[in-house]
């Protein structure tokens, strides 16, 4: 079975997904953009989004080049044992660059697709109806989803075909990580600075509705939906995809040799083909339920992936094999290991569904938690905020139990079929497989997530272009569904980040083991929580998510402050702006959001990249392992807390706007608006920053492991 | 050196501290209570506080009796190896009860002292001036501080004299833990329900000032200051004191035999005598600075403790000894170990100072972080809350680094003097010693903390009894100092909880090692973070602080809601209440606060006690170790985050009230009041609940360790 043809299959599946994405894009572009006004608005959003993307990547380029050079040059400073591979050198530097560039390309394709589809979706809702509007917006999302998964799979497969070693190409994940962290943080600051700025002055002070064309920050706000939700989420899942695949390949290589390396790529191929098929099942009629249509898409993808994975596992892994240690056949036999691996992948798929359900429970209007917040708004903003914080904290418990159960079950599944006296790596391999299972459907999940901002923007354009009320009602219906799919995608992003980080952690431990094999007792690298140096690492690692949370939240506060001042200035200085005769200076608001987002993403980025390096070199490999453990646990907790609290506040406000507790303009509504504003940076900036934070630490450590100087 | 006389010395020091506390109390009681109105108000607060304490302990009694019976009976269900001790049986059950009862007695003495001193402090400020007012209020605090430390030391010493084994008496810590958890949570809910209720209706809706006698919730509010700050903090530090002493004795026993067991008791004796001497140095003149006076007290205690510890360590530990393993002399010699132990104790004392300084930096008005929040109030409550959350998150970083440094330094100090090829326990012993160092000065710290609520209450009584304005100004000066000492004490409580939890964790690991010695490879119990079952424990443990945070925060919201309704009802139904002719029904508000606090402390209490038991028995000893690691890390982070965010919001409001950004009644002030209200349950309920949470899990695990059924 050891033949590289299989890697070509995986690369082929990635290429097919990309081609399908381009074909879908061409279909979307055939649709009409509606009135000249709509076209003009859509182009303003597009321009703003592209301006941001260009500035972001221009800022990141020197940063990426420095890392590229360091990775290339590091080979001269590190001792390489004969016959061993090092995770640095030209091949690693190139892999890093490919990872970064692929992430950027996926971002551009996706952004291009979603920003070009907003007016088209509004027009479809106007001229044809709900079914067509869903089709256009979902197709736009599918372009993003399939680009992310397709480029991920293609990139890893091609690099593997060229360099033939998962150790060398793990810089691909590092490249994707660095871009993802900046995209998440920068995009998150942008979107919330614009949103909070637009809301505070527009809605609260001037009393004009959301998306009112008189608001100078309204275009920036719509741009923000794209750079935050679409580009940020896309980069995030691209990173999870790449990192998990490579971590699984690394561990698989140690355990099984070639079958272990190729299997993750094939699971990716199965998942992506399933996602393409799944997109065809998403369709609804005029009176239909768009949510149900999307659910059909997700479930068909899940089921097809599960079935496909079963057969691939059975084909790739020999039904009987011997344990090989350092190239020596030990004679110890084991059977049907594919069954355990398949079950672990299944555990990942099930976590998907459960975490999505839990996220919805804690953040959807009409359910207990959100209603509690809405009810607490009766006694004012303070009690609204207190109950929101409580819901956010409460919401972490069951997802954490679910992750714990996934770890336990995948470990148990693989162990059950593992040989007698198995090494620890066997049980860890289960976790990597669960992560693969979860991520194999990323194409579909990103598609569902990206469709939301398109619908949201379509509503904004309908409002600004003063289309009939029914159009906005249709896009609102899609937007409401988009909020649910966004919640599901957020749960997915957090869950996959958690499992990815654990897979990276395991791969790091494996790397350290090889590096220090000579000095380790029994050759095992044990990360013993009772050793003080490990505890030191855990304490430092645990504090980092709070530090990043603080700096991103403060960044939003400061950037929003700049935006508020600018909107107030325009209201004050531009004559006739409130009567609709004076034209607001949209471009200036877009520029302010862009500048402050770029400026303020630097500090968190430098912390995220440099602290693991400092811990590793100053305190050693054990401290770094503890650091990763503390960082991952606390990062996942904070991600859940912040995302769910923010989501719950948002929907409590919407619930009141729907008529509960006095409805719009009542005192409870004002309280709920304050809660929603507090939640904005939580759910869209600081919370989402946690996912790439824990992964970037993992991908750096993977490279550092074999270079560290002491245990 | 092995003689029990030393334990009698420790018991004697504890008894002296208690006698000194009673003598100080009698001196306070000699002071005048002022006018009949003042006396009447003071008695209302006293009655309310005692009613709460009685109800709380009555509710806890059956709970405690069930545990008592279980601990007694458990010996019949557990296999005991011949010659070994078990942490269950009659002696353990009795120790548990002694721990619980001593904690309750300390609470009663302290509560009695602080509630009887409020009017006396106000009267001292009125008739004699600031110096005398400081004397009365500080003496009242000293009664609490010395009772806590004295009863702690006396209890552990006497039990040790009777039962002669630290393993048997570790239930003392468990008893103290259970009481501490309930006292913290119940007291925290009480104080904030009353405070938020009084503020929301009184200050915000009716527009009457703080402590206005027309507000029906004002007595409940003053009672809350006592049951929350004084009784809660006292029980919390009593628990840390007992748990750390016993954990240090357990580890010391394994390493050194008798000297290791007796040393922690002697450090406690040195600390308590130093604290008694320190209280004499606290005095100020009329124009003097009360803060400076308190600092002198704290520093003299610290220095005396450090010097005393050095000589005790030198005397107790032999300058040269051999390593003993299982009673066999291995012939491996080591020298001057007392030096390493002394340095570790010093590390603990220094952490004290640093964490106090950091807490002040993040929460004191006039410093950057608090001013940022105050400035953000200009753009409304939402930005105030966002910046408060950011400050809270940011504030965890340096304290966590400090704890990490303390772990590292104390480990290094002990290791440097340890024998060659030392076991892991040696390095861990350093952490326990740092915890001992930190806690040895608890008598002084609790005294400084308890003085705050007395001054606060004195101000309230001055206001309600309509004393001249100068009196209130003097008590306000003391109250402001009280806020700083409270911040220092909060940092102290969190830091000591962190180190205590780590010491308990280490003692637990040692216990498991003995229990499973036969099946452990090399006889070492390794808590390997890369094992899936450990990760499962870490994930579950990490989620618990969020769950407890949520349930306590929600409890405050709901209890405050009840209080708001009641105050509104009284304003509506009692004729002439706003004109001062109708008398508000204070007792009913006191009763509502009491009932809801008691009812709502049950759920968090049951979670805190039962989850470690479930994890231990269902998932095994490794999972429980991971659980403790995750719980401790996240619990400390959340404690810092919640306490500092709340403190910063509070002082941002005070800063604006001092005239910044428009001063009182301005829009920024209204925004800051909302932030302060959000911060109330954070800093006084959910945050403080974290300390006993992590310790109660540790003390239970210590008992569970030798009883667990699987690794």
Tab-separated table of N, CA, C and O in Angstrom, chain B residues 528-609:
chain	number	residue	atom	x	y	z
B	528	UNK	N	1.253	12.524	34.199
B	528	UNK	CA	1.777	12.889	32.890
B	528	UNK	C	0.716	13.597	32.056
B	528	UNK	O	-0.285	13.001	31.675
B	529	UNK	N	0.981	14.858	31.758
B	529	UNK	CA	0.016	15.675	31.006
B	529	UNK	C	-0.284	15.104	29.632
B	529	UNK	O	-1.285	15.473	29.014
B	530	UNK	N	0.575	14.242	29.110
B	530	UNK	CA	0.296	13.703	27.781
B	530	UNK	C	-0.619	12.481	27.838
B	530	UNK	O	-1.057	12.003	26.800
B	531	UNK	N	-0.909	11.995	29.035
B	531	UNK	CA	-1.850	10.881	29.101
B	531	UNK	C	-3.274	11.409	28.971
B	531	UNK	O	-3.666	12.334	29.688
B	532	UNK	N	-4.062	10.812	28.100
B	532	UNK	CA	-5.420	11.321	27.879
B	532	UNK	C	-6.233	11.443	29.172
B	532	UNK	O	-6.951	12.423	29.348
B	533	UNK	N	-6.085	10.502	30.085
B	533	UNK	CA	-6.931	10.544	31.279
B	533	UNK	C	-6.572	11.756	32.159
B	533	UNK	O	-7.431	12.336	32.830
B	534	UNK	N	-5.305	12.155	32.134
B	534	UNK	CA	-4.908	13.357	32.873
B	534	UNK	C	-5.510	14.601	32.215
B	534	UNK	O	-6.041	15.494	32.881
B	535	UNK	N	-5.458	14.616	30.883
B	535	UNK	CA	-6.046	15.752	30.160
B	535	UNK	C	-7.539	15.859	30.424
B	535	UNK	O	-8.081	16.957	30.570
B	536	UNK	N	-8.199	14.704	30.483
B	536	UNK	CA	-9.629	14.714	30.790
B	536	UNK	C	-9.855	15.400	32.140
B	536	UNK	O	-10.722	16.267	32.283
B	537	UNK	N	-9.030	15.044	33.116
B	537	UNK	CA	-9.142	15.676	34.430
B	537	UNK	C	-8.878	17.166	34.371
B	537	UNK	O	-9.605	17.969	34.977
B	538	UNK	N	-7.859	17.555	33.616
B	538	UNK	CA	-7.523	18.978	33.510
B	538	UNK	C	-8.697	19.755	32.907
B	538	UNK	O	-9.064	20.831	33.389
B	539	UNK	N	-9.294	19.208	31.852
B	539	UNK	CA	-10.404	19.907	31.194
B	539	UNK	C	-11.599	20.047	32.137
B	539	UNK	O	-12.224	21.105	32.206
B	540	UNK	N	-11.933	18.982	32.864
B	540	UNK	CA	-13.078	19.070	33.782
B	540	UNK	C	-12.749	20.042	34.913
B	540	UNK	O	-13.542	20.913	35.265
B	541	UNK	N	-11.544	19.905	35.472
B	541	UNK	CA	-11.148	20.793	36.567
B	541	UNK	C	-11.150	22.251	36.149
B	541	UNK	O	-11.584	23.128	36.899
B	542	UNK	N	-10.693	22.517	34.928
B	542	UNK	CA	-10.653	23.889	34.451
B	542	UNK	C	-12.033	24.506	34.300
B	542	UNK	O	-12.205	25.723	34.424
B	543	UNK	N	-13.023	23.651	34.028
B	543	UNK	CA	-14.376	24.190	33.803
B	543	UNK	C	-15.090	24.528	35.105
B	543	UNK	O	-16.015	25.343	35.113
B	544	UNK	N	-14.678	23.910	36.213
B	544	UNK	CA	-15.413	24.079	37.475
B	544	UNK	C	-15.416	25.534	37.975
B	544	UNK	O	-16.476	26.037	38.384
B	545	UNK	N	-14.285	26.239	37.963
B	545	UNK	CA	-14.354	27.637	38.433
B	545	UNK	C	-15.357	28.469	37.641
B	545	UNK	O	-16.010	29.345	38.202
B	546	UNK	N	-15.494	28.194	36.358
B	546	UNK	CA	-16.476	28.934	35.578
B	546	UNK	C	-17.894	28.586	36.037
B	546	UNK	O	-18.759	29.450	36.146
B	547	UNK	N	-18.112	27.305	36.303
B	547	UNK	CA	-19.445	26.886	36.749
B	547	UNK	C	-19.788	27.519	38.091
B	547	UNK	O	-20.907	28.025	38.301
B	548	UNK	N	-18.833	27.516	39.013
B	548	UNK	CA	-19.073	28.116	40.331
B	548	UNK	C	-19.221	29.634	40.196
B	548	UNK	O	-20.086	30.252	40.833
B	549	UNK	N	-18.398	30.229	39.339
B	549	UNK	CA	-18.520	31.671	39.096
B	549	UNK	C	-19.915	32.002	38.589
B	549	UNK	O	-20.549	32.966	39.039
B	550	UNK	N	-20.401	31.189	37.656
B	550	UNK	CA	-21.724	31.440	37.079
B	550	UNK	C	-22.810	31.305	38.131
B	550	UNK	O	-23.693	32.161	38.247
B	551	UNK	N	-22.734	30.231	38.919
B	551	UNK	CA	-23.846	29.988	39.843
B	551	UNK	C	-23.862	31.033	40.957
B	551	UNK	O	-24.932	31.464	41.382
B	552	UNK	N	-22.682	31.478	41.416
B	552	UNK	CA	-22.682	32.483	42.478
B	552	UNK	C	-23.120	33.847	41.925
B	552	UNK	O	-23.844	34.592	42.587
B	553	UNK	N	-22.708	34.132	40.705
B	553	UNK	CA	-23.077	35.424	40.122
B	553	UNK	C	-24.583	35.476	39.873
B	553	UNK	O	-25.246	36.487	40.119
B	554	UNK	N	-25.110	34.370	39.396
B	554	UNK	CA	-26.543	34.296	39.161
B	554	UNK	C	-27.297	34.387	40.487
B	554	UNK	O	-28.359	35.008	40.570
B	555	UNK	N	-26.737	33.784	41.526
B	555	UNK	CA	-27.366	33.845	42.843
B	555	UNK	C	-27.479	35.289	43.313
B	555	UNK	O	-28.520	35.705	43.831
B	556	UNK	N	-26.413	36.056	43.111
B	556	UNK	CA	-26.464	37.465	43.518
B	556	UNK	C	-27.538	38.193	42.720
B	556	UNK	O	-28.336	38.955	43.282
B	557	UNK	N	-27.558	37.940	41.410
B	557	UNK	CA	-28.555	38.594	40.570
B	557	UNK	C	-29.960	38.306	41.075
B	557	UNK	O	-30.784	39.214	41.231
B	558	UNK	N	-30.218	37.041	41.379
B	558	UNK	CA	-31.569	36.669	41.797
B	558	UNK	C	-31.889	37.192	43.193
B	558	UNK	O	-32.993	37.691	43.448
B	559	UNK	N	-30.912	37.080	44.120
B	559	UNK	CA	-31.151	37.559	45.478
B	559	UNK	C	-31.325	39.082	45.478
B	559	UNK	O	-32.198	39.620	46.175
B	560	UNK	N	-30.530	39.767	44.662
B	560	UNK	CA	-30.652	41.225	44.584
B	560	UNK	C	-32.011	41.610	44.022
B	560	UNK	O	-32.628	42.586	44.453
B	561	UNK	N	-32.485	40.813	43.079
B	561	UNK	CA	-33.786	41.055	42.474
B	561	UNK	C	-34.874	41.031	43.551
B	561	UNK	O	-35.731	41.916	43.627
B	562	UNK	N	-34.792	40.014	44.423
B	562	UNK	CA	-35.748	39.924	45.537
B	562	UNK	C	-35.655	41.141	46.454
B	562	UNK	O	-36.679	41.679	46.906
B	563	UNK	N	-34.432	41.558	46.704
B	563	UNK	CA	-34.226	42.717	47.571
B	563	UNK	C	-34.788	43.988	46.926
B	563	UNK	O	-35.436	44.808	47.597
B	564	UNK	N	-34.552	44.133	45.636
B	564	UNK	CA	-35.064	45.301	44.917
B	564	UNK	C	-36.591	45.369	45.028
B	564	UNK	O	-37.168	46.417	45.341
B	565	UNK	N	-37.224	44.239	44.819
B	565	UNK	CA	-38.690	44.194	44.893
B	565	UNK	C	-39.183	44.612	46.273
B	565	UNK	O	-40.147	45.353	46.407
B	566	UNK	N	-38.475	44.128	47.317
B	566	UNK	CA	-38.889	44.413	48.683
B	566	UNK	C	-38.709	45.904	49.008
B	566	UNK	O	-39.590	46.530	49.601
B	567	UNK	N	-37.571	46.460	48.613
B	567	UNK	CA	-37.326	47.879	48.906
B	567	UNK	C	-38.345	48.750	48.167
B	567	UNK	O	-38.916	49.682	48.720
B	568	UNK	N	-38.590	48.380	46.910
B	568	UNK	CA	-39.608	49.112	46.145
B	568	UNK	C	-40.960	49.027	46.845
B	568	UNK	O	-41.695	50.011	46.949
B	569	UNK	N	-41.303	47.830	47.343
B	569	UNK	CA	-42.587	47.640	48.010
B	569	UNK	C	-42.676	48.546	49.234
B	569	UNK	O	-43.685	49.227	49.452
B	570	UNK	N	-41.589	48.566	50.030
B	570	UNK	CA	-41.633	49.381	51.247
B	570	UNK	C	-41.772	50.863	50.900
B	570	UNK	O	-42.549	51.589	51.530
B	571	UNK	N	-41.030	51.306	49.909
B	571	UNK	CA	-41.152	52.718	49.493
B	571	UNK	C	-42.597	53.031	49.074
B	571	UNK	O	-43.101	54.124	49.304
B	572	UNK	N	-43.228	52.037	48.467
B	572	UNK	CA	-44.580	52.243	47.940
B	572	UNK	C	-45.612	52.158	49.063
B	572	UNK	O	-46.544	52.951	49.114
B	573	UNK	N	-45.434	51.224	49.985
B	573	UNK	CA	-46.516	50.899	50.914
B	573	UNK	C	-46.396	51.546	52.281
B	573	UNK	O	-47.392	51.701	52.981
B	574	UNK	N	-45.170	51.879	52.736
B	574	UNK	CA	-45.039	52.459	54.077
B	574	UNK	C	-45.225	53.973	53.975
B	574	UNK	O	-44.431	54.655	53.319
B	575	UNK	N	-46.262	54.488	54.607
B	575	UNK	CA	-46.522	55.922	54.443
B	575	UNK	C	-45.454	56.753	55.159
B	575	UNK	O	-44.981	56.387	56.234
B	576	UNK	N	-45.045	57.838	54.535
B	576	UNK	CA	-44.103	58.771	55.159
B	576	UNK	C	-42.670	58.290	55.192
B	576	UNK	O	-41.817	58.913	55.820
B	577	UNK	N	-42.371	57.199	54.479
B	577	UNK	CA	-41.009	56.649	54.579
B	577	UNK	C	-39.976	57.611	53.983
B	577	UNK	O	-38.883	57.786	54.540
B	578	UNK	N	-40.333	58.277	52.890
B	578	UNK	CA	-39.375	59.176	52.251
B	578	UNK	C	-39.224	60.493	53.015
B	578	UNK	O	-38.205	61.176	52.894
B	579	UNK	N	-40.238	60.837	53.800
B	579	UNK	CA	-40.164	62.076	54.575
B	579	UNK	C	-39.466	61.837	55.908
B	579	UNK	O	-39.241	62.768	56.686
B	580	UNK	N	-39.179	60.585	56.222
B	580	UNK	CA	-38.511	60.282	57.487
B	580	UNK	C	-39.485	60.115	58.642
B	580	UNK	O	-39.065	59.938	59.790
B	581	UNK	N	-40.791	60.162	58.335
B	581	UNK	CA	-41.757	59.991	59.431
B	581	UNK	C	-42.163	58.521	59.586
B	581	UNK	O	-42.467	58.067	60.682
B	582	UNK	N	-42.148	57.782	58.468
B	582	UNK	CA	-42.458	56.344	58.554
B	582	UNK	C	-41.168	55.568	58.750
B	582	UNK	O	-40.117	55.925	58.240
B	583	UNK	N	-41.232	54.475	59.524
B	583	UNK	CA	-40.028	53.709	59.804
B	583	UNK	C	-39.920	52.523	58.848
B	583	UNK	O	-40.837	51.704	58.749
B	584	UNK	N	-38.804	52.416	58.118
B	584	UNK	CA	-38.656	51.265	57.226
B	584	UNK	C	-38.526	49.975	58.029
B	584	UNK	O	-38.080	49.991	59.178
B	585	UNK	N	-38.920	48.878	57.394
B	585	UNK	CA	-38.838	47.570	58.042
B	585	UNK	C	-37.474	46.955	57.703
B	585	UNK	O	-37.347	46.145	56.789
B	586	UNK	N	-36.438	47.356	58.488
B	586	UNK	CA	-35.079	46.860	58.219
B	586	UNK	C	-35.000	45.335	58.328
B	586	UNK	O	-34.326	44.664	57.543
B	587	UNK	N	-35.688	44.818	59.354
B	587	UNK	CA	-35.546	43.392	59.680
B	587	UNK	C	-35.962	42.506	58.517
B	587	UNK	O	-35.379	41.450	58.275
B	588	UNK	N	-37.000	42.961	57.785
B	588	UNK	CA	-37.468	42.145	56.678
B	588	UNK	C	-36.407	42.022	55.594
B	588	UNK	O	-36.242	40.959	54.993
B	589	UNK	N	-35.693	43.123	55.342
B	589	UNK	CA	-34.618	43.076	54.338
B	589	UNK	C	-33.478	42.167	54.811
B	589	UNK	O	-32.896	41.411	54.033
B	590	UNK	N	-33.170	42.284	56.107
B	590	UNK	CA	-32.142	41.405	56.669
B	590	UNK	C	-32.547	39.951	56.486
B	590	UNK	O	-31.748	39.097	56.082
B	591	UNK	N	-33.809	39.685	56.737
B	591	UNK	CA	-34.302	38.321	56.635
B	591	UNK	C	-34.248	37.800	55.199
B	591	UNK	O	-33.860	36.658	54.955
B	592	UNK	N	-34.631	38.675	54.266
B	592	UNK	CA	-34.609	38.246	52.856
B	592	UNK	C	-33.182	37.925	52.418
B	592	UNK	O	-32.921	36.905	51.764
B	593	UNK	N	-32.243	38.799	52.788
B	593	UNK	CA	-30.849	38.556	52.420
B	593	UNK	C	-30.360	37.247	53.021
B	593	UNK	O	-29.690	36.437	52.352
B	594	UNK	N	-30.701	37.020	54.292
B	594	UNK	CA	-30.265	35.794	54.970
B	594	UNK	C	-30.812	34.556	54.278
B	594	UNK	O	-30.072	33.631	53.935
B	595	UNK	N	-32.135	34.571	54.077
B	595	UNK	CA	-32.761	33.396	53.451
B	595	UNK	C	-32.178	33.100	52.095
B	595	UNK	O	-31.855	31.953	51.769
B	596	UNK	N	-32.046	34.133	51.252
B	596	UNK	CA	-31.609	33.813	49.892
B	596	UNK	C	-30.139	33.415	49.873
B	596	UNK	O	-29.752	32.540	49.097
B	597	UNK	N	-29.321	34.038	50.731
B	597	UNK	CA	-27.908	33.634	50.753
B	597	UNK	C	-27.775	32.172	51.164
B	597	UNK	O	-27.019	31.404	50.556
B	598	UNK	N	-28.518	31.772	52.195
B	598	UNK	CA	-28.432	30.381	52.662
B	598	UNK	C	-28.929	29.426	51.584
B	598	UNK	O	-28.303	28.401	51.288
B	599	UNK	N	-30.063	29.782	50.964
B	599	UNK	CA	-30.639	28.869	49.972
B	599	UNK	C	-29.704	28.698	48.776
B	599	UNK	O	-29.570	27.602	48.234
B	600	UNK	N	-29.049	29.791	48.384
B	600	UNK	CA	-28.291	29.743	47.133
B	600	UNK	C	-26.841	29.305	47.305
B	600	UNK	O	-26.106	29.193	46.331
B	601	UNK	N	-26.412	29.090	48.557
B	601	UNK	CA	-25.040	28.595	48.713
B	601	UNK	C	-25.003	27.069	48.588
B	601	UNK	O	-23.917	26.498	48.454
B	602	UNK	N	-26.165	26.430	48.584
B	602	UNK	CA	-26.176	24.958	48.578
B	602	UNK	C	-25.622	24.382	47.275
B	602	UNK	O	-24.721	23.541	47.292
B	603	UNK	N	-26.132	24.861	46.130
B	603	UNK	CA	-25.708	24.261	44.867
B	603	UNK	C	-24.190	24.351	44.646
B	603	UNK	O	-23.535	23.331	44.402
B	604	UNK	N	-23.616	25.571	44.762
B	604	UNK	CA	-22.150	25.614	44.582
B	604	UNK	C	-21.420	24.723	45.583
B	604	UNK	O	-20.422	24.078	45.232
B	605	UNK	N	-21.916	24.672	46.822
B	605	UNK	CA	-21.261	23.850	47.831
B	605	UNK	C	-21.271	22.383	47.462
B	605	UNK	O	-20.264	21.676	47.587
B	606	UNK	N	-22.420	21.925	46.981
B	606	UNK	CA	-22.523	20.512	46.625
B	606	UNK	C	-21.615	20.196	45.439
B	606	UNK	O	-20.940	19.158	45.409
B	607	UNK	N	-21.558	21.105	44.465
B	607	UNK	CA	-20.663	20.897	43.319
B	607	UNK	C	-19.206	20.814	43.788
B	607	UNK	O	-18.471	19.896	43.423
B	608	UNK	N	-18.815	21.789	44.634
B	608	UNK	CA	-17.415	21.851	45.056
B	608	UNK	C	-16.983	20.588	45.775
B	608	UNK	O	-15.863	20.114	45.604
B	609	UNK	N	-17.881	20.028	46.584
B	609	UNK	CA	-17.509	18.850	47.366
B	609	UNK	C	-17.664	17.564	46.568
B	609	UNK	O	-16.865	16.637	46.699
